[in-house]
Short mmCIF file of N, CA and C in Angstrom, two decimals:
data_model
loop_
_atom_site.label_atom_id
_atom_site.label_comp_id
_atom_site.label_asym_id
_atom_site.label_seq_id
_atom_site.Cartn_x
_atom_site.Cartn_y
_atom_site.Cartn_z
N VAL A 1 0.85 -1.18 0.00
CA VAL A 1 0.00 0.00 0.00
C VAL A 1 0.89 1.24 0.00
N ILE A 2 0.66 2.12 -0.95
CA ILE A 2 1.42 3.37 -1.03
C ILE A 2 0.50 4.52 -0.64
N ILE A 3 0.99 5.36 0.27
CA ILE A 3 0.19 6.47 0.77
C ILE A 3 0.89 7.77 0.38
N GLU A 4 0.10 8.73 -0.09
CA GLU A 4 0.64 10.03 -0.49
C GLU A 4 1.39 10.67 0.68
N SER A 5 2.49 11.31 0.36
CA SER A 5 3.31 11.97 1.37
C SER A 5 2.51 13.04 2.13
N ALA A 6 1.65 13.78 1.43
CA ALA A 6 0.85 14.84 2.07
C ALA A 6 -0.08 14.25 3.13
N LEU A 7 -0.62 13.08 2.88
CA LEU A 7 -1.50 12.44 3.85
C LEU A 7 -0.68 11.93 5.04
N LEU A 8 0.47 11.32 4.76
CA LEU A 8 1.34 10.86 5.85
C LEU A 8 1.71 12.01 6.78
N GLU A 9 1.97 13.18 6.21
CA GLU A 9 2.34 14.35 7.01
C GLU A 9 1.26 14.70 8.03
N LYS A 10 0.00 14.50 7.68
CA LYS A 10 -1.11 14.80 8.60
C LYS A 10 -1.09 13.89 9.83
N TYR A 11 -0.54 12.70 9.70
CA TYR A 11 -0.52 11.74 10.80
C TYR A 11 0.56 12.04 11.83
N LEU A 12 1.60 12.77 11.41
CA LEU A 12 2.75 13.03 12.28
C LEU A 12 2.34 13.89 13.46
N GLY A 13 2.93 13.61 14.62
CA GLY A 13 2.64 14.41 15.80
C GLY A 13 2.71 13.59 17.07
N LYS A 14 2.15 14.18 18.12
CA LYS A 14 2.22 13.59 19.45
C LYS A 14 0.79 13.32 19.94
N TYR A 15 0.57 12.11 20.41
CA TYR A 15 -0.75 11.68 20.88
C TYR A 15 -0.63 11.26 22.34
N GLU A 16 -1.56 11.73 23.17
CA GLU A 16 -1.44 11.53 24.62
C GLU A 16 -2.18 10.27 25.09
N LEU A 17 -1.40 9.30 25.58
CA LEU A 17 -1.97 8.09 26.18
C LEU A 17 -2.41 8.37 27.62
N SER A 18 -1.58 9.13 28.35
CA SER A 18 -1.87 9.56 29.71
C SER A 18 -1.00 10.80 29.95
N PRO A 19 -1.14 11.50 31.08
CA PRO A 19 -0.40 12.75 31.26
C PRO A 19 1.11 12.66 31.04
N ASP A 20 1.76 11.56 31.29
CA ASP A 20 3.20 11.45 31.09
C ASP A 20 3.58 10.40 30.05
N LEU A 21 2.62 9.95 29.26
CA LEU A 21 2.86 8.88 28.29
C LEU A 21 2.28 9.27 26.94
N TYR A 22 3.16 9.32 25.95
CA TYR A 22 2.75 9.77 24.62
C TYR A 22 3.18 8.77 23.55
N ILE A 23 2.44 8.78 22.44
CA ILE A 23 2.87 8.10 21.22
C ILE A 23 3.28 9.22 20.27
N THR A 24 4.52 9.18 19.83
CA THR A 24 4.98 10.16 18.84
C THR A 24 5.07 9.45 17.50
N ILE A 25 4.40 10.04 16.50
CA ILE A 25 4.42 9.50 15.15
C ILE A 25 5.34 10.41 14.33
N PHE A 26 6.36 9.82 13.70
CA PHE A 26 7.32 10.60 12.94
C PHE A 26 7.74 9.87 11.68
N LYS A 27 8.37 10.60 10.79
CA LYS A 27 8.74 10.07 9.49
C LYS A 27 10.26 10.01 9.36
N GLU A 28 10.76 8.94 8.78
CA GLU A 28 12.16 8.80 8.40
C GLU A 28 12.16 8.31 6.97
N GLY A 29 12.62 9.13 6.06
CA GLY A 29 12.55 8.77 4.65
C GLY A 29 11.09 8.72 4.23
N GLU A 30 10.69 7.62 3.63
CA GLU A 30 9.30 7.46 3.20
C GLU A 30 8.48 6.59 4.16
N LYS A 31 9.06 6.22 5.30
CA LYS A 31 8.37 5.37 6.27
C LYS A 31 7.98 6.17 7.49
N ILE A 32 6.91 5.73 8.16
CA ILE A 32 6.55 6.37 9.41
C ILE A 32 6.70 5.38 10.56
N PHE A 33 6.98 5.95 11.72
CA PHE A 33 7.27 5.18 12.91
C PHE A 33 6.45 5.70 14.08
N ALA A 34 6.27 4.84 15.07
CA ALA A 34 5.65 5.22 16.34
C ALA A 34 6.67 4.97 17.44
N GLU A 35 6.68 5.87 18.40
CA GLU A 35 7.56 5.70 19.55
C GLU A 35 6.80 6.13 20.79
N VAL A 36 6.61 5.20 21.70
CA VAL A 36 5.96 5.50 22.98
C VAL A 36 7.05 5.99 23.92
N THR A 37 6.71 6.93 24.78
CA THR A 37 7.65 7.50 25.74
C THR A 37 8.51 6.41 26.37
N ASN A 38 9.84 6.59 26.31
CA ASN A 38 10.84 5.68 26.89
C ASN A 38 10.85 4.27 26.30
N GLN A 39 10.35 4.13 25.07
CA GLN A 39 10.40 2.83 24.39
C GLN A 39 11.06 3.02 23.03
N SER A 40 11.41 1.92 22.40
CA SER A 40 12.04 1.97 21.07
C SER A 40 11.02 2.29 20.00
N LYS A 41 11.50 2.90 18.93
CA LYS A 41 10.61 3.18 17.80
C LYS A 41 10.24 1.89 17.09
N VAL A 42 9.06 1.87 16.48
CA VAL A 42 8.61 0.73 15.68
C VAL A 42 8.03 1.27 14.37
N GLU A 43 8.27 0.54 13.31
CA GLU A 43 7.75 0.96 12.01
C GLU A 43 6.26 0.65 11.91
N LEU A 44 5.53 1.60 11.31
CA LEU A 44 4.11 1.40 11.04
C LEU A 44 3.97 0.95 9.59
N THR A 45 3.36 -0.20 9.38
CA THR A 45 3.16 -0.74 8.04
C THR A 45 1.73 -0.45 7.61
N PRO A 46 1.55 0.23 6.47
CA PRO A 46 0.19 0.59 6.05
C PRO A 46 -0.63 -0.62 5.62
N ILE A 47 -1.88 -0.64 6.09
CA ILE A 47 -2.86 -1.65 5.69
C ILE A 47 -3.79 -1.02 4.64
N ASN A 48 -4.17 0.23 4.89
CA ASN A 48 -4.90 1.06 3.92
C ASN A 48 -4.52 2.50 4.21
N LYS A 49 -5.23 3.48 3.63
CA LYS A 49 -4.76 4.87 3.72
C LYS A 49 -4.74 5.44 5.14
N ASN A 50 -5.52 4.90 6.07
CA ASN A 50 -5.50 5.45 7.43
C ASN A 50 -5.28 4.40 8.52
N THR A 51 -4.98 3.18 8.14
CA THR A 51 -4.78 2.10 9.11
C THR A 51 -3.38 1.51 8.94
N PHE A 52 -2.69 1.37 10.06
CA PHE A 52 -1.33 0.87 10.06
C PHE A 52 -1.21 -0.25 11.09
N GLU A 53 -0.25 -1.14 10.87
CA GLU A 53 -0.04 -2.25 11.79
C GLU A 53 1.40 -2.27 12.25
N ILE A 54 1.56 -2.66 13.52
CA ILE A 54 2.89 -2.94 14.07
C ILE A 54 2.91 -4.46 14.21
N PHE A 55 3.44 -5.13 13.20
CA PHE A 55 3.31 -6.58 13.09
C PHE A 55 3.90 -7.34 14.28
N ASP A 56 5.04 -6.93 14.77
CA ASP A 56 5.69 -7.68 15.86
C ASP A 56 4.87 -7.68 17.15
N TYR A 57 3.96 -6.71 17.28
CA TYR A 57 3.20 -6.59 18.52
C TYR A 57 1.70 -6.83 18.34
N GLY A 58 1.26 -7.06 17.11
CA GLY A 58 -0.15 -7.30 16.85
C GLY A 58 -1.00 -6.08 17.16
N ILE A 59 -0.46 -4.90 16.90
CA ILE A 59 -1.16 -3.64 17.20
C ILE A 59 -1.56 -2.99 15.89
N ARG A 60 -2.75 -2.42 15.87
CA ARG A 60 -3.18 -1.61 14.74
C ARG A 60 -3.45 -0.20 15.22
N ILE A 61 -3.12 0.76 14.38
CA ILE A 61 -3.39 2.17 14.65
C ILE A 61 -4.22 2.70 13.49
N VAL A 62 -5.35 3.32 13.82
CA VAL A 62 -6.21 3.94 12.82
C VAL A 62 -6.21 5.44 13.08
N PHE A 63 -5.83 6.22 12.08
CA PHE A 63 -5.83 7.68 12.21
C PHE A 63 -7.22 8.19 11.83
N ASN A 64 -7.82 8.98 12.71
CA ASN A 64 -9.19 9.47 12.52
C ASN A 64 -9.18 10.92 12.08
N MET A 65 -9.81 11.18 10.93
CA MET A 65 -9.87 12.53 10.38
C MET A 65 -11.19 13.18 10.80
N ASP A 66 -11.12 14.46 11.19
CA ASP A 66 -12.35 15.17 11.56
C ASP A 66 -12.98 15.81 10.32
N GLU A 67 -14.05 16.57 10.53
CA GLU A 67 -14.78 17.16 9.40
C GLU A 67 -13.95 18.20 8.63
N ASN A 68 -12.88 18.72 9.24
CA ASN A 68 -12.01 19.69 8.58
C ASN A 68 -10.79 19.03 7.92
N GLN A 69 -10.83 17.71 7.78
CA GLN A 69 -9.73 16.95 7.18
C GLN A 69 -8.44 17.02 7.99
N LYS A 70 -8.57 17.22 9.30
CA LYS A 70 -7.43 17.23 10.21
C LYS A 70 -7.48 15.95 11.05
N ILE A 71 -6.31 15.47 11.45
CA ILE A 71 -6.25 14.29 12.30
C ILE A 71 -6.34 14.77 13.75
N SER A 72 -7.42 14.41 14.42
CA SER A 72 -7.65 14.87 15.80
C SER A 72 -7.32 13.79 16.83
N GLU A 73 -7.30 12.54 16.37
CA GLU A 73 -7.03 11.43 17.28
C GLU A 73 -6.67 10.20 16.46
N LEU A 74 -6.18 9.20 17.18
CA LEU A 74 -6.00 7.89 16.58
C LEU A 74 -6.70 6.87 17.45
N THR A 75 -7.00 5.75 16.86
CA THR A 75 -7.58 4.64 17.60
C THR A 75 -6.51 3.55 17.68
N LEU A 76 -6.20 3.15 18.90
CA LEU A 76 -5.20 2.13 19.16
C LEU A 76 -5.95 0.82 19.38
N LEU A 77 -5.68 -0.17 18.54
CA LEU A 77 -6.33 -1.47 18.63
C LEU A 77 -5.32 -2.48 19.16
N GLN A 78 -5.42 -2.72 20.45
CA GLN A 78 -4.54 -3.66 21.14
C GLN A 78 -5.29 -4.14 22.38
N ASN A 79 -5.71 -5.38 22.38
CA ASN A 79 -6.52 -5.90 23.49
C ASN A 79 -7.71 -4.98 23.76
N GLY A 80 -8.41 -4.64 22.72
CA GLY A 80 -9.54 -3.71 22.81
C GLY A 80 -9.25 -2.48 21.97
N GLU A 81 -10.06 -1.46 22.17
CA GLU A 81 -9.98 -0.25 21.36
C GLU A 81 -9.84 0.95 22.28
N ARG A 82 -8.91 1.85 21.94
CA ARG A 82 -8.68 3.03 22.76
C ARG A 82 -8.46 4.25 21.87
N LYS A 83 -9.23 5.32 22.11
CA LYS A 83 -9.07 6.58 21.40
C LYS A 83 -7.95 7.37 22.08
N VAL A 84 -7.05 7.93 21.28
CA VAL A 84 -5.90 8.69 21.80
C VAL A 84 -5.87 10.03 21.09
N LYS A 85 -6.03 11.13 21.86
CA LYS A 85 -6.09 12.47 21.31
C LYS A 85 -4.75 12.98 20.82
N LYS A 86 -4.76 13.69 19.69
CA LYS A 86 -3.55 14.33 19.19
C LYS A 86 -3.37 15.64 19.95
N VAL A 87 -2.19 15.84 20.51
CA VAL A 87 -1.94 17.04 21.31
C VAL A 87 -0.93 17.98 20.66
N LYS A 88 -0.24 17.53 19.63
CA LYS A 88 0.79 18.36 19.00
C LYS A 88 1.02 17.95 17.56
#
């Protein structure tokens, strides 16, 4: 699955899991990665234009676009479903 660079750029940022725990989504080359506070980065593999998987951990991340075409949150699918707000 190939995703336009402009769309990938919208996903980049910091998402708050809890007051001191964040998921940072960033780009290196043409790939995007997730890094949770004090943990190693992991590559996000695209499943479709807004859904990515971290294969080694069985985690899926869905980026949710609001009515203004901005990414306001992501949904973390790991042992259930959790909405995570974008803060930066």
